[in-house]
Amino acid sequence: QSAPTQPASVSGSPGQSITISCTGTSSDVGSYNLVSWYQQHPGKAPKLMIYEGNKRPSGVSNRFSGSKSGNTASLTISGLQAEDEADYYCCSFAGSTTYVFGTGTKVTVL
Amino acid sequence: QVQLVQSGAEVKKPGASVKVSCKASGYSFSRYGISWMRQAPGQGLEWMGWISAYNGDTNYAQKFQGRVTMTTDTSTSTAYMELRSLRSDDTAVFYCARILMGRMDVWGQGTTVTVSS
């Protein structure tokens, strides 16, 4: 099982919008509506930001949104803020109760 | 509040085994699964496997099959992950997370395992 591919880094200025892609295959991202996104600050545990492709847990800012097209899922952060600087990982269900994390993206706020 | 609390840091020699615990509180333990992840220094998250706290069913990532065992103790609401035949490249932070329908919404604080001779 190969990890879905994410860009290594994405950057933006405060207030801008950025999008992080997560490109998998027809065996994972493309087959199931079970893609989740996690934010991880240095030295901290990951935090769930998006689940089931486009749903936000309670307490997560509506500046975070998710979508999917074919084998690619995307996370968009609008109104970028300094606190959004972190690593972001997608995670997809891959069948038979297995999951696979994406390669990870470092978001830098300029 | 809902939380997962993991056991403390471990230092092991190559070839040894390590068993990490993950104690749940604030929710009905058997209604969710527990996933385990590994994160090597400076690297990304890696899914290791999953266990149902309801019936103990497991599924391990192919990479870890034969070397990992995940168990639960419903009497103490605790999940365990044992990794055997440790190598230096197993040095990592290990995380447990509560999972339901692909949503890992509660994470433990992480357990650092260092493998060194």
PDB file of C-alpha atoms in Angstrom:
ATOM      1  CA  GLN A   1       0.000   0.000   0.000  1.00  0.00           C
ATOM      2  CA  SER A   2       1.621   3.256  -1.122  1.00  0.00           C
ATOM      3  CA  ALA A   3       1.084   6.497   0.755  1.00  0.00           C
ATOM      4  CA  PRO A   4      -1.093   9.059  -1.015  1.00  0.00           C
ATOM      5  CA  THR A   5       1.058  11.859  -2.342  1.00  0.00           C
ATOM      6  CA  GLN A   6       0.930  15.342  -0.844  1.00  0.00           C
ATOM      7  CA  PRO A   7       3.060  18.364  -1.740  1.00  0.00           C
ATOM      8  CA  ALA A   8       5.998  18.607   0.633  1.00  0.00           C
ATOM      9  CA  SER A   9       5.299  22.240   1.384  1.00  0.00           C
ATOM     10  CA  VAL A  10       2.707  24.941   0.770  1.00  0.00           C
ATOM     11  CA  SER A  11       2.969  28.551   1.844  1.00  0.00           C
ATOM     12  CA  GLY A  12       0.754  31.604   1.905  1.00  0.00           C
ATOM     13  CA  SER A  13       0.439  35.050   3.405  1.00  0.00           C
ATOM     14  CA  PRO A  14      -1.952  35.821   6.258  1.00  0.00           C
ATOM     15  CA  GLY A  15      -5.499  36.116   4.955  1.00  0.00           C
ATOM     16  CA  GLN A  16      -4.854  34.133   1.809  1.00  0.00           C
ATOM     17  CA  SER A  17      -6.291  30.733   0.932  1.00  0.00           C
ATOM     18  CA  ILE A  18      -4.209  27.652   0.303  1.00  0.00           C
ATOM     19  CA  THR A  19      -5.095  24.158  -0.878  1.00  0.00           C
ATOM     20  CA  ILE A  20      -3.297  20.929  -0.044  1.00  0.00           C
ATOM     21  CA  SER A  21      -3.823  17.971  -2.353  1.00  0.00           C
ATOM     22  CA  CYS A  22      -3.773  14.289  -1.452  1.00  0.00           C
ATOM     23  CA  THR A  23      -3.479  12.038  -4.484  1.00  0.00           C
ATOM     24  CA  GLY A  24      -4.149   8.375  -3.925  1.00  0.00           C
ATOM     25  CA  THR A  25      -5.457   5.573  -6.073  1.00  0.00           C
ATOM     26  CA  SER A  26      -8.725   3.937  -7.022  1.00  0.00           C
ATOM     27  CA  SER A  27      -8.060   1.511  -4.140  1.00  0.00           C
ATOM     28  CA  ASP A  28      -8.134   4.147  -1.441  1.00  0.00           C
ATOM     29  CA  VAL A  29      -9.000   7.829  -1.937  1.00  0.00           C
ATOM     30  CA  GLY A  30     -10.943   7.162  -5.121  1.00  0.00           C
ATOM     31  CA  SER A  31     -13.070   4.359  -3.730  1.00  0.00           C
ATOM     32  CA  TYR A  32     -14.267   5.625  -0.379  1.00  0.00           C
ATOM     33  CA  ASN A  33     -15.671   8.815   1.105  1.00  0.00           C
ATOM     34  CA  LEU A  34     -13.530   8.246   4.204  1.00  0.00           C
ATOM     35  CA  VAL A  35     -10.713  10.732   3.858  1.00  0.00           C
ATOM     36  CA  SER A  36      -9.720  12.613   6.985  1.00  0.00           C
ATOM     37  CA  TRP A  37      -7.232  15.408   7.554  1.00  0.00           C
ATOM     38  CA  TYR A  38      -4.989  16.004  10.567  1.00  0.00           C
ATOM     39  CA  GLN A  39      -3.032  19.026  11.744  1.00  0.00           C
ATOM     40  CA  GLN A  40       0.157  18.469  13.718  1.00  0.00           C
ATOM     41  CA  HIS A  41       2.181  21.173  15.427  1.00  0.00           C
ATOM     42  CA  PRO A  42       5.801  20.375  16.317  1.00  0.00           C
ATOM     43  CA  GLY A  43       6.077  18.021  19.265  1.00  0.00           C
ATOM     44  CA  LYS A  44       2.323  17.606  19.537  1.00  0.00           C
ATOM     45  CA  ALA A  45      -0.166  14.862  18.753  1.00  0.00           C
ATOM     46  CA  PRO A  46      -2.157  15.196  15.531  1.00  0.00           C
ATOM     47  CA  LYS A  47      -5.570  16.849  15.628  1.00  0.00           C
ATOM     48  CA  LEU A  48      -8.561  15.873  13.494  1.00  0.00           C
ATOM     49  CA  MET A  49      -9.595  18.737  11.203  1.00  0.00           C
ATOM     50  CA  ILE A  50     -11.814  17.098   8.564  1.00  0.00           C
ATOM     51  CA  TYR A  51     -13.471  13.686   8.355  1.00  0.00           C
ATOM     52  CA  GLU A  52     -15.552  11.848   5.759  1.00  0.00           C
ATOM     53  CA  GLY A  53     -14.095  14.130   3.132  1.00  0.00           C
ATOM     54  CA  ASN A  54     -15.777  17.385   4.082  1.00  0.00           C
ATOM     55  CA  LYS A  55     -17.122  17.281   7.640  1.00  0.00           C
ATOM     56  CA  ARG A  56     -15.668  19.386  10.455  1.00  0.00           C
ATOM     57  CA  PRO A  57     -15.578  18.189  14.063  1.00  0.00           C
ATOM     58  CA  SER A  58     -17.041  20.473  16.650  1.00  0.00           C
ATOM     59  CA  GLY A  59     -14.588  23.215  17.534  1.00  0.00           C
ATOM     60  CA  VAL A  60     -12.685  23.239  14.246  1.00  0.00           C
ATOM     61  CA  SER A  61     -12.776  26.579  12.454  1.00  0.00           C
ATOM     62  CA  ASN A  62     -14.953  26.838   9.341  1.00  0.00           C
ATOM     63  CA  ARG A  63     -11.863  28.211   7.600  1.00  0.00           C
ATOM     64  CA  PHE A  64     -10.980  24.562   7.021  1.00  0.00           C
ATOM     65  CA  SER A  65     -12.831  22.692   4.304  1.00  0.00           C
ATOM     66  CA  GLY A  66     -12.397  19.444   2.420  1.00  0.00           C
ATOM     67  CA  SER A  67     -13.348  18.093  -0.979  1.00  0.00           C
ATOM     68  CA  LYS A  68     -12.591  15.218  -3.320  1.00  0.00           C
ATOM     69  CA  SER A  69     -12.444  14.641  -7.039  1.00  0.00           C
ATOM     70  CA  GLY A  70     -11.581  11.229  -8.373  1.00  0.00           C
ATOM     71  CA  ASN A  71      -8.448   9.917  -6.673  1.00  0.00           C
ATOM     72  CA  THR A  72      -7.517  13.295  -5.204  1.00  0.00           C
ATOM     73  CA  ALA A  73      -8.752  14.792  -1.953  1.00  0.00           C
ATOM     74  CA  SER A  74      -8.058  18.386  -1.001  1.00  0.00           C
ATOM     75  CA  LEU A  75      -7.911  20.484   2.148  1.00  0.00           C
ATOM     76  CA  THR A  76      -8.438  24.215   1.793  1.00  0.00           C
ATOM     77  CA  ILE A  77      -7.512  26.697   4.492  1.00  0.00           C
ATOM     78  CA  SER A  78      -9.048  30.099   3.923  1.00  0.00           C
ATOM     79  CA  GLY A  79      -8.125  33.287   5.756  1.00  0.00           C
ATOM     80  CA  LEU A  80      -4.724  31.840   6.607  1.00  0.00           C
ATOM     81  CA  GLN A  81      -3.537  32.641  10.128  1.00  0.00           C
ATOM     82  CA  ALA A  82      -0.192  32.298  11.862  1.00  0.00           C
ATOM     83  CA  GLU A  83      -1.561  29.494  14.044  1.00  0.00           C
ATOM     84  CA  ASP A  84      -2.274  27.422  10.928  1.00  0.00           C
ATOM     85  CA  GLU A  85       1.451  26.896  10.416  1.00  0.00           C
ATOM     86  CA  ALA A  86       1.865  23.155  10.984  1.00  0.00           C
ATOM     87  CA  ASP A  87       2.164  19.817   9.223  1.00  0.00           C
ATOM     88  CA  TYR A  88      -0.969  18.406   7.624  1.00  0.00           C
ATOM     89  CA  TYR A  89      -1.701  14.779   6.790  1.00  0.00           C
ATOM     90  CA  CYS A  90      -4.513  13.181   4.858  1.00  0.00           C
ATOM     91  CA  CYS A  91      -5.618   9.681   5.752  1.00  0.00           C
ATOM     92  CA  SER A  92      -7.760   7.399   3.634  1.00  0.00           C
ATOM     93  CA  PHE A  93      -9.611   4.175   4.260  1.00  0.00           C
ATOM     94  CA  ALA A  94      -8.121   1.533   1.980  1.00  0.00           C
ATOM     95  CA  GLY A  95     -10.543  -1.352   2.422  1.00  0.00           C
ATOM     96  CA  SER A  96     -10.743  -4.244   4.919  1.00  0.00           C
ATOM     97  CA  THR A  97     -10.299  -1.952   7.938  1.00  0.00           C
ATOM     98  CA  THR A  98      -6.941  -0.689   6.720  1.00  0.00           C
ATOM     99  CA  TYR A  99      -5.914   2.924   6.447  1.00  0.00           C
ATOM    100  CA  VAL A 100      -3.099   4.836   4.814  1.00  0.00           C
ATOM    101  CA  PHE A 101      -1.685   8.263   5.664  1.00  0.00           C
ATOM    102  CA  GLY A 102      -0.503  10.715   3.056  1.00  0.00           C
ATOM    103  CA  THR A 103       3.114  11.838   2.838  1.00  0.00           C
ATOM    104  CA  GLY A 104       2.426  15.056   4.736  1.00  0.00           C
ATOM    105  CA  THR A 105       2.588  18.756   3.901  1.00  0.00           C
ATOM    106  CA  LYS A 106       4.337  21.522   5.795  1.00  0.00           C
ATOM    107  CA  VAL A 107       2.308  24.720   5.734  1.00  0.00           C
ATOM    108  CA  THR A 108       4.236  27.945   6.192  1.00  0.00           C
ATOM    109  CA  VAL A 109       2.582  31.292   6.871  1.00  0.00           C
ATOM    110  CA  LEU A 110       4.770  33.960   5.328  1.00  0.00           C
TER     111      LEU A 110
ATOM    112  CA  GLN B   1     -13.373  14.542  29.431  1.00  0.00           C
ATOM    113  CA  VAL B   2     -12.639  12.073  26.666  1.00  0.00           C
ATOM    114  CA  GLN B   3      -8.963  11.228  26.635  1.00  0.00           C
ATOM    115  CA  LEU B   4      -6.357   8.612  25.881  1.00  0.00           C
ATOM    116  CA  VAL B   5      -3.309   8.475  28.124  1.00  0.00           C
ATOM    117  CA  GLN B   6      -0.294   6.500  26.946  1.00  0.00           C
ATOM    118  CA  SER B   7       2.518   4.928  28.902  1.00  0.00           C
ATOM    119  CA  GLY B   8       5.884   6.562  29.297  1.00  0.00           C
ATOM    120  CA  ALA B   9       8.986   6.617  27.162  1.00  0.00           C
ATOM    121  CA  GLU B  10      10.957   3.412  26.636  1.00  0.00           C
ATOM    122  CA  VAL B  11      14.539   2.611  25.723  1.00  0.00           C
ATOM    123  CA  LYS B  12      15.115  -0.831  24.265  1.00  0.00           C
ATOM    124  CA  LYS B  13      17.991  -2.795  22.782  1.00  0.00           C
ATOM    125  CA  PRO B  14      17.816  -4.201  19.257  1.00  0.00           C
ATOM    126  CA  GLY B  15      15.955  -7.497  19.190  1.00  0.00           C
ATOM    127  CA  ALA B  16      13.876  -6.697  22.260  1.00  0.00           C
ATOM    128  CA  SER B  17      10.129  -6.093  22.467  1.00  0.00           C
ATOM    129  CA  VAL B  18       8.157  -3.098  23.656  1.00  0.00           C
ATOM    130  CA  LYS B  19       4.567  -2.920  24.882  1.00  0.00           C
ATOM    131  CA  VAL B  20       2.850   0.456  24.881  1.00  0.00           C
ATOM    132  CA  SER B  21      -0.421   1.045  26.720  1.00  0.00           C
ATOM    133  CA  CYS B  22      -3.221   3.466  25.929  1.00  0.00           C
ATOM    134  CA  LYS B  23      -5.790   4.030  28.689  1.00  0.00           C
ATOM    135  CA  ALA B  24      -9.156   5.448  27.662  1.00  0.00           C
ATOM    136  CA  SER B  25     -11.499   7.480  29.817  1.00  0.00           C
ATOM    137  CA  GLY B  26     -14.624   9.593  29.408  1.00  0.00           C
ATOM    138  CA  TYR B  27     -16.389   7.395  26.860  1.00  0.00           C
ATOM    139  CA  SER B  28     -17.717   3.893  26.315  1.00  0.00           C
ATOM    140  CA  PHE B  29     -14.521   2.046  25.402  1.00  0.00           C
ATOM    141  CA  SER B  30     -16.153  -0.840  23.544  1.00  0.00           C
ATOM    142  CA  ARG B  31     -18.045   1.409  21.132  1.00  0.00           C
ATOM    143  CA  TYR B  32     -14.917   2.442  19.270  1.00  0.00           C
ATOM    144  CA  GLY B  33     -11.794   0.981  17.762  1.00  0.00           C
ATOM    145  CA  ILE B  34      -8.229   1.960  18.552  1.00  0.00           C
ATOM    146  CA  SER B  35      -5.699   2.642  15.822  1.00  0.00           C
ATOM    147  CA  TRP B  36      -1.951   2.771  16.348  1.00  0.00           C
ATOM    148  CA  MET B  37       0.430   5.000  14.390  1.00  0.00           C
ATOM    149  CA  ARG B  38       4.183   5.390  14.262  1.00  0.00           C
ATOM    150  CA  GLN B  39       6.141   8.556  13.520  1.00  0.00           C
ATOM    151  CA  ALA B  40       9.896   8.253  13.088  1.00  0.00           C
ATOM    152  CA  PRO B  41      11.990  11.348  13.852  1.00  0.00           C
ATOM    153  CA  GLY B  42      11.352  14.022  11.228  1.00  0.00           C
ATOM    154  CA  GLN B  43       9.073  11.692   9.275  1.00  0.00           C
ATOM    155  CA  GLY B  44       5.364  11.390   8.577  1.00  0.00           C
ATOM    156  CA  LEU B  45       2.615   9.398  10.213  1.00  0.00           C
ATOM    157  CA  GLU B  46       2.410   5.693   9.467  1.00  0.00           C
ATOM    158  CA  TRP B  47      -0.688   3.600  10.184  1.00  0.00           C
ATOM    159  CA  MET B  48       0.246   0.382  11.975  1.00  0.00           C
ATOM    160  CA  GLY B  49      -3.092  -1.275  12.578  1.00  0.00           C
ATOM    161  CA  TRP B  50      -6.455  -1.288  14.274  1.00  0.00           C
ATOM    162  CA  ILE B  51      -8.250  -3.214  16.983  1.00  0.00           C
ATOM    163  CA  SER B  52     -11.936  -3.314  17.775  1.00  0.00           C
ATOM    164  CA  ALA B  53     -12.510  -2.680  21.448  1.00  0.00           C
ATOM    165  CA  TYR B  54     -15.873  -4.407  21.013  1.00  0.00           C
ATOM    166  CA  ASN B  55     -14.703  -7.868  19.988  1.00  0.00           C
ATOM    167  CA  GLY B  56     -10.913  -7.718  19.690  1.00  0.00           C
ATOM    168  CA  ASP B  57     -10.827  -8.028  15.897  1.00  0.00           C
ATOM    169  CA  THR B  58      -7.553  -6.728  14.512  1.00  0.00           C
ATOM    170  CA  ASN B  59      -6.080  -5.718  11.196  1.00  0.00           C
ATOM    171  CA  TYR B  60      -2.412  -4.866  10.828  1.00  0.00           C
ATOM    172  CA  ALA B  61      -0.587  -3.006   8.088  1.00  0.00           C
ATOM    173  CA  GLN B  62       1.257  -5.511   5.954  1.00  0.00           C
ATOM    174  CA  LYS B  63       4.565  -3.943   6.920  1.00  0.00           C
ATOM    175  CA  PHE B  64       4.092  -4.895  10.574  1.00  0.00           C
ATOM    176  CA  GLN B  65       2.357  -8.252  10.241  1.00  0.00           C
ATOM    177  CA  GLY B  66       4.139 -10.936  12.235  1.00  0.00           C
ATOM    178  CA  ARG B  67       5.896  -8.388  14.420  1.00  0.00           C
ATOM    179  CA  VAL B  68       3.031  -6.506  16.064  1.00  0.00           C
ATOM    180  CA  THR B  69       0.207  -7.557  18.357  1.00  0.00           C
ATOM    181  CA  MET B  70      -2.624  -5.296  19.452  1.00  0.00           C
ATOM    182  CA  THR B  71      -4.851  -6.208  22.376  1.00  0.00           C
ATOM    183  CA  THR B  72      -7.395  -4.617  24.660  1.00  0.00           C
ATOM    184  CA  ASP B  73      -8.458  -5.061  28.268  1.00  0.00           C
ATOM    185  CA  THR B  74     -12.054  -3.939  28.521  1.00  0.00           C
ATOM    186  CA  SER B  75     -12.014  -4.224  32.316  1.00  0.00           C
ATOM    187  CA  THR B  76      -9.549  -1.331  32.475  1.00  0.00           C
ATOM    188  CA  SER B  77     -10.445   0.360  29.137  1.00  0.00           C
ATOM    189  CA  THR B  78      -6.856  -0.027  28.025  1.00  0.00           C
ATOM    190  CA  ALA B  79      -5.404  -0.879  24.642  1.00  0.00           C
ATOM    191  CA  TYR B  80      -1.934  -2.310  24.128  1.00  0.00           C
ATOM    192  CA  MET B  81       0.468  -2.449  21.222  1.00  0.00           C
ATOM    193  CA  GLU B  82       3.438  -4.821  21.367  1.00  0.00           C
ATOM    194  CA  LEU B  83       6.185  -4.591  18.765  1.00  0.00           C
ATOM    195  CA  ARG B  84       8.796  -7.351  18.690  1.00  0.00           C
ATOM    196  CA  SER B  85      12.254  -7.805  17.198  1.00  0.00           C
ATOM    197  CA  LEU B  86      12.978  -4.108  17.502  1.00  0.00           C
ATOM    198  CA  ARG B  87      15.476  -2.501  15.149  1.00  0.00           C
ATOM    199  CA  SER B  88      17.109   0.907  15.261  1.00  0.00           C
ATOM    200  CA  ASP B  89      14.711   2.152  12.594  1.00  0.00           C
ATOM    201  CA  ASP B  90      11.793   1.434  14.947  1.00  0.00           C
ATOM    202  CA  THR B  91      12.894   4.451  16.971  1.00  0.00           C
ATOM    203  CA  ALA B  92       9.804   6.631  16.837  1.00  0.00           C
ATOM    204  CA  VAL B  93       6.879   8.181  18.630  1.00  0.00           C
ATOM    205  CA  PHE B  94       3.947   5.801  18.783  1.00  0.00           C
ATOM    206  CA  TYR B  95       0.399   7.161  18.987  1.00  0.00           C
ATOM    207  CA  CYS B  96      -2.932   5.547  19.740  1.00  0.00           C
ATOM    208  CA  ALA B  97      -6.170   7.125  18.547  1.00  0.00           C
ATOM    209  CA  ARG B  98      -9.852   6.424  18.967  1.00  0.00           C
ATOM    210  CA  ILE B  99     -11.358   5.535  15.609  1.00  0.00           C
ATOM    211  CA  LEU B 100     -14.845   5.179  14.204  1.00  0.00           C
ATOM    212  CA  MET B 101     -15.659   5.113  10.485  1.00  0.00           C
ATOM    213  CA  GLY B 102     -12.248   6.463   9.572  1.00  0.00           C
ATOM    214  CA  ARG B 103     -12.419   9.339  12.016  1.00  0.00           C
ATOM    215  CA  MET B 104      -9.549   9.390  14.520  1.00  0.00           C
ATOM    216  CA  ASP B 105     -10.910  12.059  16.777  1.00  0.00           C
ATOM    217  CA  VAL B 106      -9.071  11.524  20.052  1.00  0.00           C
ATOM    218  CA  TRP B 107      -5.337  10.912  20.219  1.00  0.00           C
ATOM    219  CA  GLY B 108      -2.989   9.891  22.965  1.00  0.00           C
ATOM    220  CA  GLN B 109      -0.056  12.123  23.814  1.00  0.00           C
ATOM    221  CA  GLY B 110       2.441   9.787  22.162  1.00  0.00           C
ATOM    222  CA  THR B 111       5.067   7.399  23.528  1.00  0.00           C
ATOM    223  CA  THR B 112       8.691   7.722  22.493  1.00  0.00           C
ATOM    224  CA  VAL B 113      10.453   4.412  21.915  1.00  0.00           C
ATOM    225  CA  THR B 114      14.199   4.554  21.410  1.00  0.00           C
ATOM    226  CA  VAL B 115      15.994   1.477  20.100  1.00  0.00           C
ATOM    227  CA  SER B 116      19.708   1.623  20.750  1.00  0.00           C
ATOM    228  CA  SER B 117      22.497  -0.738  21.683  1.00  0.00           C
TER     229      SER B 117
END
